[in-house]
mmCIF file of C-alpha atoms and ligand atoms in Angstrom:
data_model
loop_
_atom_site.group_PDB
_atom_site.id
_atom_site.type_symbol
_atom_site.label_atom_id
_atom_site.label_comp_id
_atom_site.label_asym_id
_atom_site.label_seq_id
_atom_site.Cartn_x
_atom_site.Cartn_y
_atom_site.Cartn_z
ATOM 1 C CA MET A 1 17.804 90.811 -13.703
ATOM 2 C CA GLU A 2 14.217 92.103 -13.612
ATOM 3 C CA ILE A 3 11.464 89.490 -13.263
ATOM 4 C CA LYS A 4 7.729 90.119 -13.368
ATOM 5 C CA ALA A 5 5.112 87.722 -11.974
ATOM 6 C CA LYS A 6 1.346 87.728 -11.740
ATOM 7 C CA ALA A 7 -0.808 85.955 -9.131
ATOM 8 C CA ASN A 8 -4.532 85.994 -8.501
ATOM 9 C CA ALA A 9 -6.530 86.557 -5.340
ATOM 10 C CA ASN A 10 -8.392 83.609 -3.823
ATOM 11 C CA ILE A 11 -11.428 83.098 -1.618
ATOM 12 C CA ALA A 12 -11.613 80.213 0.835
ATOM 13 C CA LEU A 13 -14.737 78.057 0.871
ATOM 14 C CA VAL A 14 -13.399 75.989 3.770
ATOM 15 C CA LYS A 15 -11.687 78.535 5.978
ATOM 16 C CA TYR A 16 -8.202 78.780 7.446
ATOM 17 C CA TRP A 17 -8.256 80.262 10.955
ATOM 18 C CA GLY A 18 -5.552 79.503 13.525
ATOM 19 C CA LYS A 19 -1.902 78.480 13.488
ATOM 20 C CA ARG A 20 -0.220 75.393 14.880
ATOM 21 C CA ASP A 21 3.112 77.218 14.791
ATOM 22 C CA GLU A 22 3.190 80.990 14.748
ATOM 23 C CA LYS A 23 6.872 81.397 13.967
ATOM 24 C CA LEU A 24 6.831 79.108 10.930
ATOM 25 C CA ASN A 25 3.301 80.231 10.030
ATOM 26 C CA LEU A 26 1.854 76.722 9.942
ATOM 27 C CA PRO A 27 -1.946 76.565 9.696
ATOM 28 C CA ALA A 28 -3.877 74.725 12.409
ATOM 29 C CA VAL A 29 -6.392 73.541 9.805
ATOM 30 C CA GLY A 30 -6.440 72.803 6.091
ATOM 31 C CA SER A 31 -8.519 74.965 3.754
ATOM 32 C CA ILE A 32 -10.108 74.935 0.310
ATOM 33 C CA SER A 33 -10.234 77.947 -1.962
ATOM 34 C CA VAL A 34 -11.065 79.092 -5.423
ATOM 35 C CA THR A 35 -8.707 81.340 -7.324
ATOM 36 C CA LEU A 36 -10.318 84.379 -8.932
ATOM 37 C CA ASP A 37 -9.655 85.780 -12.370
ATOM 38 C CA GLN A 38 -9.756 89.597 -12.830
ATOM 39 C CA LEU A 39 -8.297 90.209 -9.348
ATOM 40 C CA THR A 40 -4.544 90.161 -9.676
ATOM 41 C CA THR A 41 -1.258 91.332 -8.260
ATOM 42 C CA ILE A 42 1.642 92.010 -10.615
ATOM 43 C CA THR A 43 5.038 92.201 -8.938
ATOM 44 C CA THR A 44 8.427 93.094 -10.373
ATOM 45 C CA VAL A 45 11.637 92.125 -8.588
ATOM 46 C CA GLU A 46 15.079 93.287 -9.665
ATOM 47 C CA THR A 47 18.332 92.417 -7.907
ATOM 48 C CA ASP A 48 20.800 95.283 -7.557
ATOM 49 C CA GLU A 49 24.227 94.953 -5.953
ATOM 50 C CA SER A 50 24.402 98.685 -5.270
ATOM 51 C CA LEU A 51 21.394 98.672 -2.918
ATOM 52 C CA THR A 52 22.052 98.581 0.824
ATOM 53 C CA GLU A 53 18.398 97.843 1.645
ATOM 54 C CA ASP A 54 15.432 96.397 -0.248
ATOM 55 C CA GLU A 55 13.463 99.119 -2.043
ATOM 56 C CA ILE A 56 9.755 98.298 -1.846
ATOM 57 C CA ILE A 57 6.866 100.076 -3.541
ATOM 58 C CA ILE A 58 3.274 98.818 -3.297
ATOM 59 C CA ASN A 59 0.535 100.431 -5.381
ATOM 60 C CA GLY A 60 2.888 103.315 -6.131
ATOM 61 C CA LYS A 61 3.649 104.069 -2.471
ATOM 62 C CA THR A 62 6.221 103.185 0.176
ATOM 63 C CA PRO A 63 4.463 100.804 2.583
ATOM 64 C CA THR A 64 4.483 101.139 6.384
ATOM 65 C CA ASP A 65 7.588 100.135 8.383
ATOM 66 C CA LYS A 66 5.763 97.029 9.592
ATOM 67 C CA GLU A 67 4.949 95.970 6.025
ATOM 68 C CA ILE A 68 8.512 96.662 4.882
ATOM 69 C CA LEU A 69 9.819 94.467 7.699
ATOM 70 C CA ARG A 70 7.457 91.620 6.774
ATOM 71 C CA ILE A 71 8.391 91.793 3.074
ATOM 72 C CA SER A 72 12.133 92.194 3.696
ATOM 73 C CA SER A 73 12.182 89.277 6.072
ATOM 74 C CA PHE A 74 10.403 87.205 3.403
ATOM 75 C CA LEU A 75 12.993 88.302 0.819
ATOM 76 C CA GLY A 76 15.659 87.261 3.332
ATOM 77 C CA LYS A 77 14.271 83.712 3.205
ATOM 78 C CA ILE A 78 14.644 83.678 -0.583
ATOM 79 C CA ARG A 79 18.202 85.035 -0.263
ATOM 80 C CA SER A 80 19.153 82.286 2.130
ATOM 81 C CA MET A 81 17.645 79.657 -0.201
ATOM 82 C CA ALA A 82 19.709 81.111 -3.059
ATOM 83 C CA HIS A 83 22.878 81.754 -0.981
ATOM 84 C CA ARG A 84 22.875 85.307 -2.310
ATOM 85 C CA ASP A 85 22.921 88.557 -0.429
ATOM 86 C CA GLU A 86 22.289 91.423 -2.830
ATOM 87 C CA LYS A 87 19.150 93.428 -2.168
ATOM 88 C CA VAL A 88 16.230 93.983 -4.539
ATOM 89 C CA ARG A 89 13.935 96.612 -5.920
ATOM 90 C CA VAL A 90 10.312 95.425 -5.609
ATOM 91 C CA SER A 91 7.326 97.051 -7.197
ATOM 92 C CA SER A 92 3.897 95.513 -6.720
ATOM 93 C CA ARG A 93 0.442 96.552 -7.855
ATOM 94 C CA ASN A 94 -2.994 95.114 -7.127
ATOM 95 C CA ASN A 95 -5.730 95.734 -9.680
ATOM 96 C CA PHE A 96 -8.416 95.362 -7.005
ATOM 97 C CA PRO A 97 -9.244 97.960 -4.382
ATOM 98 C CA THR A 98 -7.828 97.594 -0.889
ATOM 99 C CA GLY A 99 -10.777 97.313 1.447
ATOM 100 C CA ALA A 100 -12.431 94.885 -0.940
ATOM 101 C CA GLY A 101 -12.098 92.214 1.716
ATOM 102 C CA LEU A 102 -9.717 90.296 -0.496
ATOM 103 C CA ALA A 103 -6.474 89.603 1.268
ATOM 104 C CA SER A 104 -3.904 91.276 -0.979
ATOM 105 C CA SER A 105 -1.335 89.307 1.055
ATOM 106 C CA ALA A 106 -2.429 86.124 -0.762
ATOM 107 C CA SER A 107 -1.797 87.256 -4.336
ATOM 108 C CA GLY A 108 0.952 89.596 -3.082
ATOM 109 C CA PHE A 109 3.163 86.961 -1.453
ATOM 110 C CA ALA A 110 2.459 84.433 -4.225
ATOM 111 C CA ALA A 111 3.613 86.915 -6.896
ATOM 112 C CA LEU A 112 6.596 87.947 -4.755
ATOM 113 C CA ALA A 113 7.659 84.330 -4.146
ATOM 114 C CA LEU A 114 7.490 83.588 -7.866
ATOM 115 C CA ALA A 115 9.278 86.733 -9.087
ATOM 116 C CA GLY A 116 11.711 86.766 -6.142
ATOM 117 C CA THR A 117 12.950 83.187 -6.529
ATOM 118 C CA LYS A 118 13.398 83.636 -10.264
ATOM 119 C CA ALA A 119 15.243 86.954 -9.777
ATOM 120 C CA TYR A 120 17.722 85.179 -7.480
ATOM 121 C CA GLY A 121 18.254 82.428 -10.036
ATOM 122 C CA LEU A 122 16.182 79.734 -8.313
ATOM 123 C CA ASP A 123 13.690 77.480 -10.049
ATOM 124 C CA PRO A 124 11.556 75.902 -7.308
ATOM 125 C CA ASP A 125 8.699 73.528 -8.142
ATOM 126 C CA PRO A 126 5.111 74.575 -7.334
ATOM 127 C CA GLN A 127 5.146 72.712 -4.003
ATOM 128 C CA GLU A 128 8.328 74.479 -2.876
ATOM 129 C CA LEU A 129 6.878 77.808 -4.003
ATOM 130 C CA SER A 130 3.707 77.126 -2.064
ATOM 131 C CA ILE A 131 5.710 76.329 1.091
ATOM 132 C CA LEU A 132 7.726 79.508 0.638
ATOM 133 C CA ALA A 133 4.664 81.727 0.050
ATOM 134 C CA ARG A 134 2.972 80.233 3.128
ATOM 135 C CA LYS A 135 5.794 81.681 5.226
ATOM 136 C CA GLY A 136 4.726 85.133 4.010
ATOM 137 C CA SER A 137 0.992 84.560 4.434
ATOM 138 C CA GLY A 138 -0.993 81.358 4.900
ATOM 139 C CA SER A 139 -3.525 82.111 2.174
ATOM 140 C CA ALA A 140 -0.705 82.944 -0.299
ATOM 141 C CA ALA A 141 0.202 79.250 -0.493
ATOM 142 C CA ARG A 142 -3.123 78.747 -2.312
ATOM 143 C CA SER A 143 -2.709 81.582 -4.834
ATOM 144 C CA PHE A 144 -0.104 79.737 -6.942
ATOM 145 C CA PHE A 145 -2.699 77.433 -8.327
ATOM 146 C CA GLY A 146 -5.644 78.174 -10.543
ATOM 147 C CA GLY A 147 -9.090 76.667 -10.125
ATOM 148 C CA PHE A 148 -10.012 74.823 -6.931
ATOM 149 C CA VAL A 149 -7.211 74.480 -4.415
ATOM 150 C CA GLU A 150 -6.593 72.597 -1.180
ATOM 151 C CA MET A 151 -4.172 73.819 1.461
ATOM 152 C CA ILE A 152 -2.984 70.812 3.415
ATOM 153 C CA ARG A 153 -2.533 70.993 7.145
ATOM 154 C CA GLY A 154 0.731 69.188 7.794
ATOM 155 C CA TYR A 155 2.065 67.499 10.897
ATOM 156 C CA SER A 156 5.831 67.899 10.577
ATOM 157 C CA GLU A 157 7.645 70.263 12.908
ATOM 158 C CA ASP A 158 9.318 72.178 10.103
ATOM 159 C CA GLY A 159 6.229 72.652 7.894
ATOM 160 C CA ILE A 160 7.590 70.678 4.953
ATOM 161 C CA ASP A 161 4.155 69.055 4.570
ATOM 162 C CA ASP A 162 2.127 72.295 4.784
ATOM 163 C CA PHE A 163 1.517 73.289 1.194
ATOM 164 C CA ALA A 164 -1.313 73.793 -1.274
ATOM 165 C CA MET A 165 -2.218 71.751 -4.316
ATOM 166 C CA GLN A 166 -4.721 72.004 -7.117
ATOM 167 C CA ILE A 167 -7.930 69.972 -6.914
ATOM 168 C CA ALA A 168 -9.255 71.003 -10.341
ATOM 169 C CA ASP A 169 -8.224 73.677 -12.804
ATOM 170 C CA GLU A 170 -10.041 76.854 -13.799
ATOM 171 C CA ASN A 171 -11.887 75.207 -16.682
ATOM 172 C CA TYR A 172 -13.408 72.468 -14.552
ATOM 173 C CA TRP A 173 -16.544 74.218 -13.248
ATOM 174 C CA ASP A 174 -17.712 77.640 -14.376
ATOM 175 C CA LEU A 175 -18.629 79.240 -11.071
ATOM 176 C CA LYS A 176 -18.765 82.993 -10.561
ATOM 177 C CA ALA A 177 -18.120 85.099 -7.484
ATOM 178 C CA LEU A 178 -19.770 88.416 -6.728
ATOM 179 C CA ILE A 179 -17.984 90.451 -4.091
ATOM 180 C CA LEU A 180 -20.501 92.672 -2.356
ATOM 181 C CA ILE A 181 -18.618 95.517 -0.711
ATOM 182 C CA THR A 182 -20.454 96.893 2.297
ATOM 183 C CA SER A 183 -17.704 99.053 3.790
ATOM 184 C CA GLU A 184 -14.251 100.224 2.731
ATOM 185 C CA GLU A 185 -13.131 101.032 6.277
ATOM 186 C CA LYS A 186 -9.867 99.344 7.263
ATOM 187 C CA LYS A 187 -10.551 96.437 9.591
ATOM 188 C CA LYS A 188 -9.561 96.924 13.211
ATOM 189 C CA VAL A 189 -8.140 93.449 13.830
ATOM 190 C CA SER A 190 -6.089 91.813 11.062
ATOM 191 C CA SER A 191 -6.614 88.143 10.188
ATOM 192 C CA THR A 192 -3.185 87.260 11.583
ATOM 193 C CA THR A 193 -3.840 88.946 14.934
ATOM 194 C CA GLY A 194 -7.445 87.762 15.053
ATOM 195 C CA MET A 195 -6.674 84.102 14.466
ATOM 196 C CA ILE A 196 -3.865 84.037 17.025
ATOM 197 C CA HIS A 197 -6.090 85.749 19.592
ATOM 198 C CA THR A 198 -8.870 83.266 18.836
ATOM 199 C CA SER A 199 -6.630 80.211 19.191
ATOM 200 C CA PHE A 200 -5.464 81.360 22.617
ATOM 201 C CA THR A 201 -8.810 82.433 24.037
ATOM 202 C CA SER A 202 -11.733 80.595 22.436
ATOM 203 C CA PRO A 203 -12.979 77.556 24.368
ATOM 204 C CA TYR A 204 -14.105 76.143 21.012
ATOM 205 C CA PHE A 205 -10.773 76.270 19.224
ATOM 206 C CA GLN A 206 -9.976 72.562 19.576
ATOM 207 C CA ALA A 207 -13.448 71.642 18.326
ATOM 208 C CA TRP A 208 -12.801 73.814 15.243
ATOM 209 C CA VAL A 209 -9.534 72.009 14.571
ATOM 210 C CA ASP A 210 -11.062 68.568 15.206
ATOM 211 C CA SER A 211 -13.993 69.146 12.842
ATOM 212 C CA SER A 212 -12.023 70.691 9.985
ATOM 213 C CA ASP A 213 -10.939 67.480 8.208
ATOM 214 C CA GLU A 214 -14.545 66.473 7.741
ATOM 215 C CA ASP A 215 -15.348 69.882 6.201
ATOM 216 C CA ILE A 216 -12.429 69.518 3.803
ATOM 217 C CA GLN A 217 -13.507 66.030 2.741
ATOM 218 C CA GLU A 218 -17.110 67.135 2.176
ATOM 219 C CA ALA A 219 -16.075 70.156 0.152
ATOM 220 C CA LYS A 220 -13.718 68.080 -1.997
ATOM 221 C CA PHE A 221 -16.468 65.571 -2.612
ATOM 222 C CA ALA A 222 -18.904 68.345 -3.599
ATOM 223 C CA ILE A 223 -16.296 69.696 -6.041
ATOM 224 C CA TYR A 224 -15.590 66.248 -7.520
ATOM 225 C CA GLU A 225 -19.330 65.687 -7.982
ATOM 226 C CA LYS A 226 -19.974 69.295 -9.109
ATOM 227 C CA ASP A 227 -22.734 69.241 -6.507
ATOM 228 C CA PHE A 228 -23.557 72.943 -6.078
ATOM 229 C CA GLU A 229 -26.067 72.448 -3.259
ATOM 230 C CA LYS A 230 -23.568 70.383 -1.261
ATOM 231 C CA LEU A 231 -20.804 72.941 -1.863
ATOM 232 C CA ALA A 232 -23.198 75.688 -0.748
ATOM 233 C CA GLU A 233 -23.973 73.877 2.505
ATOM 234 C CA ILE A 234 -20.389 73.100 3.435
ATOM 235 C CA SER A 235 -19.083 76.561 2.469
ATOM 236 C CA GLU A 236 -21.706 78.369 4.537
ATOM 237 C CA LEU A 237 -21.083 75.970 7.414
ATOM 238 C CA SER A 238 -17.324 76.592 7.402
ATOM 239 C CA CYS A 239 -17.813 80.361 7.150
ATOM 240 C CA LEU A 240 -20.359 80.527 9.974
ATOM 241 C CA LYS A 241 -18.243 78.201 12.116
ATOM 242 C CA MET A 242 -15.171 80.400 11.632
ATOM 243 C CA HIS A 243 -17.125 83.506 12.613
ATOM 244 C CA ALA A 244 -18.716 81.716 15.578
ATOM 245 C CA LEU A 245 -15.196 80.849 16.659
ATOM 246 C CA ALA A 246 -14.012 84.449 16.321
ATOM 247 C CA LEU A 247 -17.099 85.619 18.241
ATOM 248 C CA SER A 248 -16.215 83.195 21.049
ATOM 249 C CA ALA A 249 -12.722 84.659 21.560
ATOM 250 C CA LYS A 250 -12.115 86.787 24.637
ATOM 251 C CA PRO A 251 -12.895 89.562 23.839
ATOM 252 C CA GLY A 252 -15.012 88.414 20.890
ATOM 253 C CA LEU A 253 -14.163 89.508 17.356
ATOM 254 C CA ILE A 254 -17.020 90.836 15.261
ATOM 255 C CA TYR A 255 -16.022 91.263 11.627
ATOM 256 C CA TRP A 256 -19.547 91.859 10.288
ATOM 257 C CA ASN A 257 -21.766 94.921 10.060
ATOM 258 C CA GLY A 258 -25.544 95.101 9.749
ATOM 259 C CA SER A 259 -25.459 94.852 5.960
ATOM 260 C CA THR A 260 -23.404 91.668 6.170
ATOM 261 C CA ILE A 261 -26.254 89.966 8.025
ATOM 262 C CA ASP A 262 -28.921 91.407 5.690
ATOM 263 C CA LEU A 263 -27.047 90.098 2.665
ATOM 264 C CA ILE A 264 -26.476 86.661 4.182
ATOM 265 C CA ASN A 265 -30.227 86.426 4.755
ATOM 266 C CA GLU A 266 -30.914 87.532 1.174
ATOM 267 C CA VAL A 267 -28.605 84.849 -0.178
ATOM 268 C CA ARG A 268 -30.347 82.167 1.851
ATOM 269 C CA ARG A 269 -33.741 83.469 0.710
ATOM 270 C CA GLY A 270 -32.621 83.341 -2.909
ATOM 271 C CA ARG A 271 -31.373 79.784 -2.559
ATOM 272 C CA ALA A 272 -34.602 78.716 -0.870
ATOM 273 C CA ASN A 273 -36.356 80.151 -3.949
ATOM 274 C CA GLY A 274 -34.320 77.949 -6.263
ATOM 275 C CA ILE A 275 -31.471 80.275 -7.288
ATOM 276 C CA PRO A 276 -28.090 78.514 -7.019
ATOM 277 C CA MET A 277 -26.171 80.848 -4.736
ATOM 278 C CA PHE A 278 -24.282 80.733 -1.464
ATOM 279 C CA PHE A 279 -22.309 83.170 0.656
ATOM 280 C CA THR A 280 -18.961 83.266 2.334
ATOM 281 C CA VAL A 281 -17.472 86.023 4.493
ATOM 282 C CA ASP A 282 -13.827 86.514 5.480
ATOM 283 C CA ALA A 283 -12.305 88.610 8.242
ATOM 284 C CA GLY A 284 -14.297 91.686 7.263
ATOM 285 C CA PRO A 285 -17.841 92.790 6.451
ATOM 286 C CA GLN A 286 -17.912 92.058 2.697
ATOM 287 C CA VAL A 287 -20.149 89.249 1.473
ATOM 288 C CA LYS A 288 -18.871 87.005 -1.316
ATOM 289 C CA VAL A 289 -21.636 85.284 -3.243
ATOM 290 C CA PHE A 290 -20.980 82.256 -5.430
ATOM 291 C CA THR A 291 -23.287 81.231 -8.219
ATOM 292 C CA THR A 292 -23.148 79.480 -11.588
ATOM 293 C CA ALA A 293 -22.286 81.237 -14.853
ATOM 294 C CA ALA A 294 -25.888 80.827 -16.042
ATOM 295 C CA TYR A 295 -27.245 82.724 -13.037
ATOM 296 C CA VAL A 296 -24.624 85.421 -12.548
ATOM 297 C CA GLU A 297 -26.617 88.271 -14.153
ATOM 298 C CA LYS A 298 -29.763 87.322 -12.285
ATOM 299 C CA VAL A 299 -27.902 87.195 -8.967
ATOM 300 C CA LYS A 300 -26.195 90.515 -9.696
ATOM 301 C CA GLY A 301 -29.618 91.982 -10.395
ATOM 302 C CA LEU A 302 -30.795 90.915 -6.945
ATOM 303 C CA PHE A 303 -28.099 92.992 -5.297
ATOM 304 C CA GLU A 304 -27.696 96.009 -7.579
ATOM 305 C CA GLY A 305 -29.015 99.104 -5.859
ATOM 306 C CA HIS A 306 -29.106 97.409 -2.445
ATOM 307 C CA PRO A 307 -28.671 100.191 0.141
ATOM 308 C CA GLY A 308 -26.071 98.210 2.111
ATOM 309 C CA ILE A 309 -23.737 97.705 -0.873
ATOM 310 C CA THR A 310 -21.251 100.328 -2.052
ATOM 311 C CA LYS A 311 -19.737 98.315 -4.908
ATOM 312 C CA ILE A 312 -20.005 94.931 -6.596
ATOM 313 C CA LEU A 313 -16.993 93.156 -8.135
ATOM 314 C CA THR A 314 -17.498 90.115 -10.337
ATOM 315 C CA ALA A 315 -14.964 87.368 -10.961
ATOM 316 C CA GLY A 316 -14.732 83.942 -12.505
ATOM 317 C CA ILE A 317 -12.327 81.168 -11.649
ATOM 318 C CA GLY A 318 -8.723 82.174 -12.300
ATOM 319 C CA PRO A 319 -5.517 80.476 -13.504
ATOM 320 C CA ASP A 320 -2.137 79.587 -11.955
ATOM 321 C CA ALA A 321 0.296 82.311 -10.984
ATOM 322 C CA LYS A 322 2.883 82.855 -13.702
ATOM 323 C CA ILE A 323 6.001 84.668 -14.767
ATOM 324 C CA LEU A 324 5.151 87.418 -17.248
ATOM 325 C CA ARG A 325 7.301 87.764 -20.334
ATOM 326 C CA ASP A 326 7.452 90.813 -22.590
ATOM 327 C CA GLU A 327 4.744 89.409 -24.849
ATOM 328 C CA ASP A 328 2.218 88.979 -21.948
HETATM 329 C C1 2P0 B 1 -8.957 82.124 4.536
HETATM 330 N N1 2P0 B 1 -8.439 84.099 5.902
HETATM 331 O O1 2P0 B 1 -8.933 80.878 4.564
HETATM 332 C C2 2P0 B 1 -9.100 82.829 5.855
HETATM 333 C C3 2P0 B 1 -10.528 83.130 6.164
HETATM 334 C C4 2P0 B 1 -9.268 85.133 6.412
HETATM 335 C C5 2P0 B 1 -10.531 84.490 6.796
HETATM 336 O O2 2P0 B 1 -6.516 83.245 5.177
HETATM 337 O O3 2P0 B 1 -1.505 85.210 9.223
HETATM 338 O O4 2P0 B 1 -3.740 86.816 5.696
HETATM 339 O O5 2P0 B 1 -0.825 85.878 6.912
HETATM 340 O O6 2P0 B 1 -1.200 83.466 7.472
HETATM 341 O O7 2P0 B 1 -3.360 84.405 5.014
HETATM 342 C C6 2P0 B 1 -6.394 85.431 5.878
HETATM 343 O O8 2P0 B 1 -5.264 85.061 6.548
HETATM 344 O O9 2P0 B 1 -3.104 85.083 7.407
HETATM 345 C C7 2P0 B 1 -7.129 84.194 5.638
HETATM 346 P P1 2P0 B 1 -1.575 84.890 7.766
HETATM 347 P P2 2P0 B 1 -3.785 85.380 6.035
HETATM 348 O O10 2P0 B 1 -8.890 82.762 3.463
#
């Protein structure tokens, strides 16, 4: 049976960085994200008894051996849940450019978990799907849900309490994200490698873990109150703290370039001048700017033509991941 699923990318406002268990991929800290519309992965999964290996195509190409291994091992988890052993044909396509600083692993593993479980005849609930996707990629656990999402840092040994849940849906607060692309070069240190390296070598890692619950609570409160200024403060704090942590690893990890810093300064200048806007930066040099729907054109105007920006993507808040039927 062929099943098609669609999941959206997400951006964390309170960041995930570090694992409490590498093998089970359990995050060391909780996180809060917003799901983005416009930026999607569509994945088709078809079981086929005649296949001896999984056939995987991403964006029209065969991925690297390392990627195939990661995806096949994830499919193996679905097979063992379903007590089935036939292999699958997987075809996945992102509608956003790689190098956009948007982890395609988030929407990718969320779409694969949804289509894959259905293709093997399973019907897991959203919490089970989130736990499954987390095993593929931590941020993927968040991409099942639309709107504002919390990833919970669990305490159990097996990760049964490490899953994401929705705080508010996509219609709750009309925020917009501008993704300012400063470089399309592939990053030298992946998030997975970078966060493991940081947790082993930064003297500040425990302080990061210890202070994360407070950041989560503040961000949730800001979302409940629709307090933009508060959300701006806590999001910038979490972002800068994550990068300070990465910088304090041995050797330090620098994900930014000169334009990243220029743009961060511009965002702070704009906010000081009364424009509702704040920045966040992930494990790369792109700057993501959040603003309200009323200000999105004005904010875009501030950055259009900026010499440090090669491209600007705009997104609103996106919906839950879903199975696509013929009529979609
Ligand atoms: C986040 N990032 O919260 C943080 C901020 C990047 C910087 O989640 O190892 O690709 O697959 O669980 O999900 C990217 O990390 O890492 C990420 P794995 P993932 O969005």
